Tab-separated table of N, CA and C in Angstrom:
chain	number	residue	atom	x	y	z
M	20	UNK	N	108.692	87.211	100.627
M	20	UNK	CA	108.232	88.157	101.617
M	20	UNK	C	106.940	87.662	102.240
M	21	UNK	N	106.770	87.952	103.517
M	21	UNK	CA	105.518	87.615	104.196
M	21	UNK	C	105.012	88.853	104.921
M	22	UNK	N	103.723	88.894	105.189
M	22	UNK	CA	103.120	90.036	105.865
M	22	UNK	C	102.375	89.562	107.095
M	23	UNK	N	102.491	90.332	108.167
M	23	UNK	CA	101.720	90.084	109.372
M	23	UNK	C	101.057	91.388	109.770
M	24	UNK	N	100.063	91.288	110.614
M	24	UNK	CA	99.333	92.473	111.012
M	24	UNK	C	99.114	92.458	112.517
M	25	UNK	N	98.937	93.641	113.071
M	25	UNK	CA	98.609	93.780	114.485
M	25	UNK	C	97.465	94.770	114.587
M	26	UNK	N	97.071	95.091	115.804
M	26	UNK	CA	95.930	95.989	115.968
M	26	UNK	C	96.216	97.407	115.493
M	27	UNK	N	97.470	97.785	115.332
M	27	UNK	CA	97.741	99.163	114.911
M	27	UNK	C	98.606	99.277	113.672
M	28	UNK	N	99.056	98.164	113.103
M	28	UNK	CA	99.937	98.295	111.955
M	28	UNK	C	100.132	97.005	111.197
M	29	UNK	N	101.120	97.032	110.304
M	29	UNK	CA	101.444	95.882	109.471
M	29	UNK	C	102.955	95.803	109.331
M	30	UNK	N	103.471	94.591	109.162
M	30	UNK	CA	104.902	94.367	109.008
M	30	UNK	C	105.121	93.451	107.815
M	31	UNK	N	106.096	93.786	106.979
M	31	UNK	CA	106.511	92.931	105.872
M	31	UNK	C	107.893	92.409	106.223
M	32	UNK	N	108.075	91.082	106.128
M	32	UNK	CA	109.347	90.474	106.494
M	32	UNK	C	109.950	89.723	105.318
M	33	UNK	N	111.286	89.762	105.256
M	33	UNK	CA	112.034	88.968	104.296
M	33	UNK	C	112.497	87.699	104.986
M	34	UNK	N	113.433	86.993	104.380
M	34	UNK	CA	113.916	85.739	104.934
M	34	UNK	C	114.617	85.930	106.274
M	35	UNK	N	115.330	87.035	106.441
M	35	UNK	CA	116.155	87.200	107.636
M	35	UNK	C	115.765	88.378	108.525
M	36	UNK	N	114.925	89.300	108.030
M	36	UNK	CA	114.651	90.493	108.836
M	36	UNK	C	113.350	91.161	108.402
M	37	UNK	N	112.894	92.072	109.245
M	37	UNK	CA	111.737	92.901	108.876
M	37	UNK	C	112.172	93.847	107.772
M	38	UNK	N	111.369	93.957	106.742
M	38	UNK	CA	111.674	94.797	105.589
M	38	UNK	C	111.007	96.161	105.732
M	39	UNK	N	109.786	96.178	106.299
M	39	UNK	CA	109.069	97.435	106.453
M	39	UNK	C	107.923	97.291	107.426
M	40	UNK	N	107.432	98.429	107.907
M	40	UNK	CA	106.289	98.418	108.809
M	40	UNK	C	105.516	99.723	108.665
M	41	UNK	N	104.268	99.696	109.077
M	41	UNK	CA	103.438	100.897	109.034
M	41	UNK	C	102.517	100.883	110.249
M	42	UNK	N	102.037	102.071	110.615
M	42	UNK	CA	101.180	102.168	111.790
M	42	UNK	C	100.109	103.222	111.575
M	43	UNK	N	98.920	102.936	112.082
M	43	UNK	CA	97.758	103.811	111.963
M	43	UNK	C	97.229	104.088	113.359
M	44	UNK	N	96.961	105.369	113.657
M	44	UNK	CA	96.399	105.735	114.952
M	44	UNK	C	95.188	106.631	114.752
M	45	UNK	N	94.403	106.780	115.781
M	45	UNK	CA	93.235	107.661	115.718
M	45	UNK	C	93.652	109.095	115.965
M	46	UNK	N	92.955	110.017	115.309
M	46	UNK	CA	93.165	111.431	115.581
M	46	UNK	C	92.330	111.819	116.795
M	47	UNK	N	92.900	112.618	117.682
M	47	UNK	CA	92.181	113.072	118.872
M	47	UNK	C	92.488	114.541	119.124
M	48	UNK	N	91.471	115.256	119.566
M	48	UNK	CA	91.639	116.669	119.936
M	48	UNK	C	91.457	116.757	121.441
M	49	UNK	N	92.474	116.391	122.177
M	49	UNK	CA	92.373	116.353	123.633
M	49	UNK	C	92.071	114.945	124.096
M	50	UNK	N	92.003	114.755	125.390
M	50	UNK	CA	91.808	113.427	125.950
M	50	UNK	C	90.425	112.849	125.764
M	51	UNK	N	89.435	113.673	125.478
M	51	UNK	CA	88.073	113.175	125.431
M	51	UNK	C	87.436	113.228	124.053
M	52	UNK	N	87.991	113.970	123.124
M	52	UNK	CA	87.398	114.097	121.796
M	52	UNK	C	88.249	113.307	120.807
M	53	UNK	N	87.743	112.154	120.409
M	53	UNK	CA	88.426	111.322	119.423
M	53	UNK	C	87.613	111.410	118.146
M	54	UNK	N	88.273	111.749	117.056
M	54	UNK	CA	87.574	111.839	115.785
M	54	UNK	C	87.270	110.420	115.298
M	55	UNK	N	86.006	110.130	115.097
M	55	UNK	CA	85.583	108.779	114.745
M	55	UNK	C	86.058	108.351	113.363
M	56	UNK	N	86.100	109.266	112.429
M	56	UNK	CA	86.346	108.903	111.029
M	56	UNK	C	87.715	109.323	110.510
M	57	UNK	N	88.526	109.948	111.335
M	57	UNK	CA	89.832	110.445	110.877
M	57	UNK	C	90.950	109.758	111.638
M	58	UNK	N	91.943	109.289	110.885
M	58	UNK	CA	93.057	108.542	111.443
M	58	UNK	C	94.365	109.176	111.004
M	59	UNK	N	95.452	108.827	111.673
M	59	UNK	CA	96.772	109.363	111.362
M	59	UNK	C	97.704	108.216	111.013
M	60	UNK	N	98.306	108.276	109.837
M	60	UNK	CA	99.356	107.323	109.485
M	60	UNK	C	100.597	107.832	110.206
M	61	UNK	N	100.958	107.150	111.292
M	61	UNK	CA	102.046	107.652	112.134
M	61	UNK	C	103.422	107.271	111.619
M	62	UNK	N	103.491	106.170	110.867
M	62	UNK	CA	104.782	105.812	110.285
M	62	UNK	C	104.626	104.826	109.142
M	63	UNK	N	105.528	104.937	108.201
M	63	UNK	CA	105.724	103.956	107.140
M	63	UNK	C	107.234	103.864	106.982
M	64	UNK	N	107.781	102.741	107.383
M	64	UNK	CA	109.233	102.551	107.334
M	64	UNK	C	109.561	101.361	106.444
M	65	UNK	N	110.532	101.545	105.547
M	65	UNK	CA	111.004	100.460	104.687
M	65	UNK	C	112.526	100.537	104.677
M	66	UNK	N	113.173	99.395	104.899
M	66	UNK	CA	114.644	99.373	104.868
M	66	UNK	C	115.147	99.920	103.536
M	67	UNK	N	116.238	100.648	103.604
M	67	UNK	CA	116.772	101.331	102.424
M	67	UNK	C	116.989	100.383	101.250
M	68	UNK	N	117.513	99.216	101.514
M	68	UNK	CA	117.802	98.266	100.421
M	68	UNK	C	116.543	97.680	99.790
M	69	UNK	N	115.381	97.853	100.423
M	69	UNK	CA	114.125	97.315	99.912
M	69	UNK	C	113.217	98.391	99.326
M	70	UNK	N	113.657	99.626	99.320
M	70	UNK	CA	112.806	100.714	98.833
M	70	UNK	C	112.647	100.668	97.321
M	71	UNK	N	111.601	101.362	96.843
M	71	UNK	CA	111.278	101.491	95.422
M	71	UNK	C	110.864	100.156	94.805
M	72	UNK	N	110.255	99.297	95.631
M	72	UNK	CA	109.735	98.014	95.168
M	72	UNK	C	108.237	97.889	95.441
M	73	UNK	N	107.604	98.983	95.864
M	73	UNK	CA	106.169	98.963	96.120
M	73	UNK	C	105.775	98.543	97.530
M	74	UNK	N	106.749	98.289	98.386
M	74	UNK	CA	106.451	97.811	99.736
M	74	UNK	C	105.794	98.912	100.568
M	75	UNK	N	106.321	100.124	100.516
M	75	UNK	CA	105.737	101.237	101.275
M	75	UNK	C	104.307	101.516	100.845
M	76	UNK	N	104.074	101.531	99.546
M	76	UNK	CA	102.712	101.759	99.035
M	76	UNK	C	101.784	100.634	99.484
M	77	UNK	N	102.254	99.394	99.442
M	77	UNK	CA	101.432	98.264	99.891
M	77	UNK	C	101.101	98.387	101.376
M	78	UNK	N	102.049	98.859	102.167
M	78	UNK	CA	101.788	99.053	103.598
M	78	UNK	C	100.721	100.120	103.820
M	79	UNK	N	100.800	101.222	103.075
M	79	UNK	CA	99.786	102.274	103.188
M	79	UNK	C	98.428	101.733	102.755
M	80	UNK	N	98.390	100.986	101.655
M	80	UNK	CA	97.139	100.424	101.161
M	80	UNK	C	96.517	99.480	102.194
M	81	UNK	N	97.345	98.690	102.869
M	81	UNK	CA	96.828	97.794	103.913
M	81	UNK	C	96.154	98.599	105.013
M	82	UNK	N	96.760	99.698	105.435
M	82	UNK	CA	96.140	100.534	106.465
M	82	UNK	C	94.813	101.106	105.973
M	83	UNK	N	94.767	101.548	104.730
M	83	UNK	CA	93.545	102.155	104.186
M	83	UNK	C	92.415	101.143	104.022
M	84	UNK	N	92.747	99.868	103.865
M	84	UNK	CA	91.722	98.829	103.765
M	84	UNK	C	91.080	98.524	105.122
M	85	UNK	N	91.618	99.055	106.194
M	85	UNK	CA	91.025	98.877	107.521
M	85	UNK	C	89.879	99.852	107.760
M	86	UNK	N	89.783	100.873	106.915
M	86	UNK	CA	88.768	101.918	107.071
M	86	UNK	C	87.686	101.740	106.012
M	87	UNK	N	86.398	101.906	106.379
M	87	UNK	CA	85.314	101.731	105.403
M	87	UNK	C	85.348	102.803	104.310
M	88	UNK	N	85.169	102.357	103.065
M	88	UNK	CA	84.978	103.313	101.972
M	88	UNK	C	83.663	104.035	102.186
M	89	UNK	N	83.526	105.202	101.579
M	89	UNK	CA	82.280	105.971	101.716
M	89	UNK	C	81.099	105.112	101.284
M	90	UNK	N	80.106	105.066	102.149
M	90	UNK	CA	78.912	104.294	101.860
M	90	UNK	C	78.928	102.882	102.418
M	91	UNK	N	80.089	102.400	102.863
M	91	UNK	CA	80.152	101.033	103.398
M	91	UNK	C	79.708	100.965	104.855
M	92	UNK	N	79.880	102.053	105.605
M	92	UNK	CA	79.420	102.012	106.991
M	92	UNK	C	77.935	102.348	107.045
M	93	UNK	N	77.328	102.130	108.179
M	93	UNK	CA	75.880	102.291	108.304
M	93	UNK	C	75.415	103.715	108.032
M	94	UNK	N	76.221	104.712	108.379
M	94	UNK	CA	75.805	106.110	108.225
M	94	UNK	C	76.262	106.717	106.896
M	95	UNK	N	77.007	105.978	106.091
M	95	UNK	CA	77.486	106.502	104.813
M	95	UNK	C	78.526	107.597	104.968
M	96	UNK	N	79.288	107.547	106.058
M	96	UNK	CA	80.260	108.597	106.340
M	96	UNK	C	81.582	108.358	105.614
M	97	UNK	N	82.349	109.424	105.496
M	97	UNK	CA	83.661	109.375	104.858
M	97	UNK	C	84.733	109.140	105.914
M	98	UNK	N	85.528	108.106	105.743
M	98	UNK	CA	86.670	107.829	106.611
M	98	UNK	C	87.935	108.267	105.879
M	99	UNK	N	88.857	108.871	106.621
M	99	UNK	CA	90.095	109.362	106.013
M	99	UNK	C	91.290	109.043	106.907
M	100	UNK	N	92.436	108.931	106.271
M	100	UNK	CA	93.701	108.826	106.985
M	100	UNK	C	94.551	110.017	106.552
M	101	UNK	N	95.280	110.583	107.489
M	101	UNK	CA	96.098	111.763	107.244
M	101	UNK	C	97.556	111.426	107.488
M	102	UNK	N	98.443	112.103	106.790
M	102	UNK	CA	99.888	111.975	106.998
M	102	UNK	C	100.510	113.330	106.711
M	103	UNK	N	101.679	113.569	107.289
M	103	UNK	CA	102.353	114.841	107.026
M	103	UNK	C	103.861	114.643	107.018
M	104	UNK	N	104.537	115.559	106.347
M	104	UNK	CA	105.991	115.509	106.264
M	104	UNK	C	106.547	116.876	105.889
M	105	UNK	N	107.810	117.104	106.251
M	105	UNK	CA	108.500	118.294	105.774
M	105	UNK	C	109.629	117.901	104.816
M	106	UNK	N	109.634	116.640	104.392
M	106	UNK	CA	110.634	116.126	103.456
M	106	UNK	C	110.033	116.031	102.054
M	107	UNK	N	110.737	116.548	101.070
M	107	UNK	CA	110.228	116.480	99.693
M	107	UNK	C	110.207	115.033	99.185
M	108	UNK	N	111.146	114.212	99.624
M	108	UNK	CA	111.173	112.802	99.229
M	108	UNK	C	109.952	112.068	99.775
M	109	UNK	N	109.650	112.294	101.051
M	109	UNK	CA	108.484	111.646	101.657
M	109	UNK	C	107.200	112.187	101.056
M	110	UNK	N	107.171	113.484	100.747
M	110	UNK	CA	105.985	114.069	100.107
M	110	UNK	C	105.731	113.391	98.756
M	111	UNK	N	106.783	113.141	97.999
M	111	UNK	CA	106.636	112.443	96.709
M	111	UNK	C	106.090	111.036	96.918
M	112	UNK	N	106.587	110.353	97.949
M	112	UNK	CA	106.088	109.008	98.257
M	112	UNK	C	104.612	109.057	98.632
M	113	UNK	N	104.226	109.984	99.517
M	113	UNK	CA	102.824	110.062	99.953
M	113	UNK	C	101.900	110.345	98.779
M	114	UNK	N	102.350	111.188	97.871
M	114	UNK	CA	101.546	111.487	96.679
M	114	UNK	C	101.435	110.236	95.795
M	115	UNK	N	102.545	109.537	95.600
M	115	UNK	CA	102.549	108.322	94.774
M	115	UNK	C	101.707	107.211	95.410
M	116	UNK	N	101.615	107.207	96.744
M	116	UNK	CA	100.834	106.188	97.450
M	116	UNK	C	99.343	106.508	97.452
M	117	UNK	N	98.965	107.634	96.844
M	117	UNK	CA	97.544	107.959	96.716
M	117	UNK	C	97.057	109.116	97.566
M	118	UNK	N	97.966	109.762	98.290
M	118	UNK	CA	97.567	110.882	99.132
M	118	UNK	C	97.294	112.139	98.318
M	119	UNK	N	96.306	112.891	98.761
M	119	UNK	CA	96.010	114.182	98.132
M	119	UNK	C	96.606	115.265	98.999
M	120	UNK	N	97.470	116.080	98.412
M	120	UNK	CA	98.135	117.134	99.167
M	120	UNK	C	97.121	118.216	99.547
M	121	UNK	N	97.058	118.519	100.843
M	121	UNK	CA	96.093	119.495	101.355
M	121	UNK	C	96.750	120.794	101.791
M	122	UNK	N	98.071	120.893	101.672
M	122	UNK	CA	98.780	122.107	102.068
M	122	UNK	C	99.338	121.994	103.470
M	123	UNK	N	99.557	123.141	104.110
M	123	UNK	CA	100.107	123.144	105.462
M	123	UNK	C	98.978	123.148	106.491
M	124	UNK	N	99.337	123.185	107.762
M	124	UNK	CA	98.326	123.077	108.819
M	124	UNK	C	97.351	124.260	108.807
M	125	UNK	N	97.816	125.437	108.427
M	125	UNK	CA	96.915	126.593	108.354
M	125	UNK	C	95.868	126.390	107.255
M	126	UNK	N	96.292	125.874	106.111
M	126	UNK	CA	95.352	125.621	105.021
M	126	UNK	C	94.328	124.549	105.405
M	127	UNK	N	94.763	123.510	106.118
M	127	UNK	CA	93.831	122.486	106.588
M	127	UNK	C	92.898	123.093	107.636
M	128	UNK	N	93.434	123.964	108.496
M	128	UNK	CA	92.610	124.604	109.523
M	128	UNK	C	91.469	125.402	108.897
M	129	UNK	N	91.737	126.069	107.800
M	129	UNK	CA	90.706	126.878	107.153
M	129	UNK	C	89.572	126.019	106.583
M	130	UNK	N	89.893	124.802	106.153
M	130	UNK	CA	88.855	123.940	105.578
M	130	UNK	C	88.290	122.937	106.585
M	131	UNK	N	89.076	122.527	107.558
M	131	UNK	CA	88.646	121.507	108.518
M	131	UNK	C	89.357	121.741	109.856
M	132	UNK	N	88.899	122.735	110.635
M	132	UNK	CA	89.628	123.142	111.843
M	132	UNK	C	89.814	122.036	112.878
M	133	UNK	N	88.820	121.180	113.076
M	133	UNK	CA	88.959	120.120	114.077
M	133	UNK	C	90.053	119.132	113.684
M	134	UNK	N	90.143	118.801	112.408
M	134	UNK	CA	91.204	117.904	111.943
M	134	UNK	C	92.568	118.554	112.140
M	135	UNK	N	92.696	119.845	111.825
M	135	UNK	CA	93.977	120.531	111.987
M	135	UNK	C	94.426	120.513	113.444
M	136	UNK	N	93.515	120.823	114.358
M	136	UNK	CA	93.853	120.802	115.791
M	136	UNK	C	94.217	119.385	116.220
M	137	UNK	N	93.448	118.396	115.768
M	137	UNK	CA	93.729	117.002	116.124
M	137	UNK	C	95.073	116.546	115.571
M	138	UNK	N	95.437	116.982	114.381
M	138	UNK	CA	96.751	116.636	113.825
M	138	UNK	C	97.869	117.174	114.707
M	139	UNK	N	97.723	118.404	115.165
M	139	UNK	CA	98.756	118.993	116.029
M	139	UNK	C	98.838	118.238	117.352
M	140	UNK	N	97.693	117.926	117.940
M	140	UNK	CA	97.669	117.250	119.238
M	140	UNK	C	98.101	115.792	119.123
M	141	UNK	N	97.641	115.090	118.090
M	141	UNK	CA	97.908	113.657	117.950
M	141	UNK	C	99.293	113.341	117.396
M	142	UNK	N	99.898	114.285	116.732
M	142	UNK	CA	101.198	114.013	116.106
M	142	UNK	C	102.287	113.973	117.162
M	143	UNK	N	103.368	113.327	116.808
M	143	UNK	CA	104.528	113.301	117.692
M	143	UNK	C	105.484	114.433	117.343
M	144	UNK	N	105.065	115.303	116.425
M	144	UNK	CA	105.930	116.384	115.962
M	144	UNK	C	105.127	117.653	115.699
M	145	UNK	N	104.492	118.233	116.735
M	145	UNK	CA	103.694	119.432	116.490
M	145	UNK	C	104.507	120.592	115.930
M	146	UNK	N	105.764	120.706	116.325
M	146	UNK	CA	106.609	121.791	115.801
M	146	UNK	C	106.819	121.627	114.301
M	147	UNK	N	106.935	120.396	113.842
M	147	UNK	CA	107.087	120.130	112.408
M	147	UNK	C	105.834	120.574	111.662
M	148	UNK	N	104.667	120.281	112.212
M	148	UNK	CA	103.410	120.679	111.575
M	148	UNK	C	103.269	122.196	111.528
M	149	UNK	N	103.521	122.838	112.648
M	149	UNK	CA	103.394	124.293	112.720
M	149	UNK	C	104.462	124.960	111.857
M	150	UNK	N	105.597	124.278	111.682
M	150	UNK	CA	106.701	124.813	110.893
M	150	UNK	C	106.521	124.721	109.391
M	151	UNK	N	105.384	124.233	108.926
M	151	UNK	CA	105.126	124.241	107.493
M	151	UNK	C	105.097	122.898	106.806
M	152	UNK	N	105.050	121.799	107.563
M	152	UNK	CA	104.978	120.473	106.941
M	152	UNK	C	103.770	120.377	106.018
M	153	UNK	N	103.912	119.608	104.964
M	153	UNK	CA	102.810	119.377	104.025
M	153	UNK	C	101.951	118.225	104.533
M	154	UNK	N	100.638	118.406	104.432
M	154	UNK	CA	99.683	117.426	104.932
M	154	UNK	C	99.006	116.738	103.744
M	155	UNK	N	98.846	115.428	103.868
M	155	UNK	CA	98.221	114.616	102.832
M	155	UNK	C	97.024	113.887	103.413
M	156	UNK	N	95.995	113.716	102.595
M	156	UNK	CA	94.782	113.025	103.003
M	156	UNK	C	94.565	111.819	102.088
M	157	UNK	N	94.224	110.694	102.690
M	157	UNK	CA	93.963	109.462	101.959
M	157	UNK	C	92.521	109.043	102.214
M	158	UNK	N	91.827	108.630	101.181
M	158	UNK	CA	90.472	108.109	101.358
M	158	UNK	C	90.543	106.626	101.687
M	159	UNK	N	89.593	106.172	102.481
M	159	UNK	CA	89.518	104.773	102.891
M	159	UNK	C	89.256	103.865	101.693
M	160	UNK	N	89.711	102.612	101.794
M	160	UNK	CA	89.560	101.644	100.702
M	160	UNK	C	88.822	100.382	101.108
M	161	UNK	N	88.470	100.249	102.374
M	161	UNK	CA	87.940	98.994	102.877
M	161	UNK	C	86.497	98.711	102.516
M	162	UNK	N	86.190	97.439	102.349
M	162	UNK	CA	84.824	96.972	102.148
M	162	UNK	C	84.296	96.435	103.476
M	163	UNK	N	84.449	97.225	104.518
M	163	UNK	CA	84.058	96.835	105.874
M	163	UNK	C	83.056	97.851	106.409
M	164	UNK	N	82.143	97.426	107.289
M	164	UNK	CA	81.132	98.357	107.808
M	164	UNK	C	81.652	99.300	108.881
M	165	UNK	N	82.797	98.993	109.472
M	165	UNK	CA	83.395	99.866	110.478
M	165	UNK	C	84.898	99.620	110.511
M	166	UNK	N	85.614	100.481	111.241
M	166	UNK	CA	87.065	100.350	111.344
M	166	UNK	C	87.437	98.958	111.839
M	167	UNK	N	88.366	98.311	111.125
M	167	UNK	CA	88.857	96.983	111.507
M	167	UNK	C	90.327	97.086	111.855
M	168	UNK	N	90.676	97.058	113.138
M	168	UNK	CA	92.078	97.214	113.499
M	168	UNK	C	92.982	96.102	112.981
M	169	UNK	N	92.420	94.908	112.740
M	169	UNK	CA	93.277	93.806	112.295
M	169	UNK	C	93.537	93.819	110.794
M	170	UNK	N	92.856	94.638	110.039
M	170	UNK	CA	93.092	94.699	108.605
M	170	UNK	C	92.578	93.469	107.883
M	171	UNK	N	93.137	93.224	106.711
M	171	UNK	CA	92.675	92.098	105.892
M	171	UNK	C	93.253	90.776	106.347
M	172	UNK	N	94.374	90.823	107.069
M	172	UNK	CA	94.982	89.619	107.613
M	172	UNK	C	94.552	89.484	109.066
M	173	UNK	N	94.534	88.279	109.559
M	173	UNK	CA	94.287	88.085	110.982
M	173	UNK	C	95.610	88.327	111.715
M	174	UNK	N	95.579	88.774	112.984
M	174	UNK	CA	96.823	89.025	113.711
M	174	UNK	C	97.772	87.842	113.654
M	175	UNK	N	99.018	88.106	113.269
M	175	UNK	CA	100.035	87.072	113.187
M	175	UNK	C	99.975	86.229	111.939
M	176	UNK	N	98.960	86.377	111.088
M	176	UNK	CA	98.814	85.570	109.878
M	176	UNK	C	99.838	85.979	108.842
M	177	UNK	N	100.325	85.024	108.065
M	177	UNK	CA	101.288	85.310	107.012
M	177	UNK	C	100.656	85.126	105.661
């Protein structure tokens, strides 16, 4: 298997085909308010025949290494990545990949209203979120002073 990275995601390839991919985007509440420290894991896809081998978790970990751990950036701020699902299988995966379950969008709204609004606006499935999807939060893992879109690999590097 080999891994490559781009400005918004990572791809794992086998000998003949792509095995999995993941993508990270910024959370935004409207066209002008972009949350500096909060990101959205928009997808983690792994071919069915390659699942349960740690590839999905490795893809999530690669995305989290692009964000500074608390104290690594100049202001000592907390960077987070968010994900949501209404599937119990995906919820189990997100939990196993290190996500902390935060409840539904109303529960997130009560603790962090700007993030909840940004999740609804930034997601490609606002009806899913409003319909009771479970939201997960991941803490950043990177030893970088600021967000690095290229991750630990250089673009196109294997």
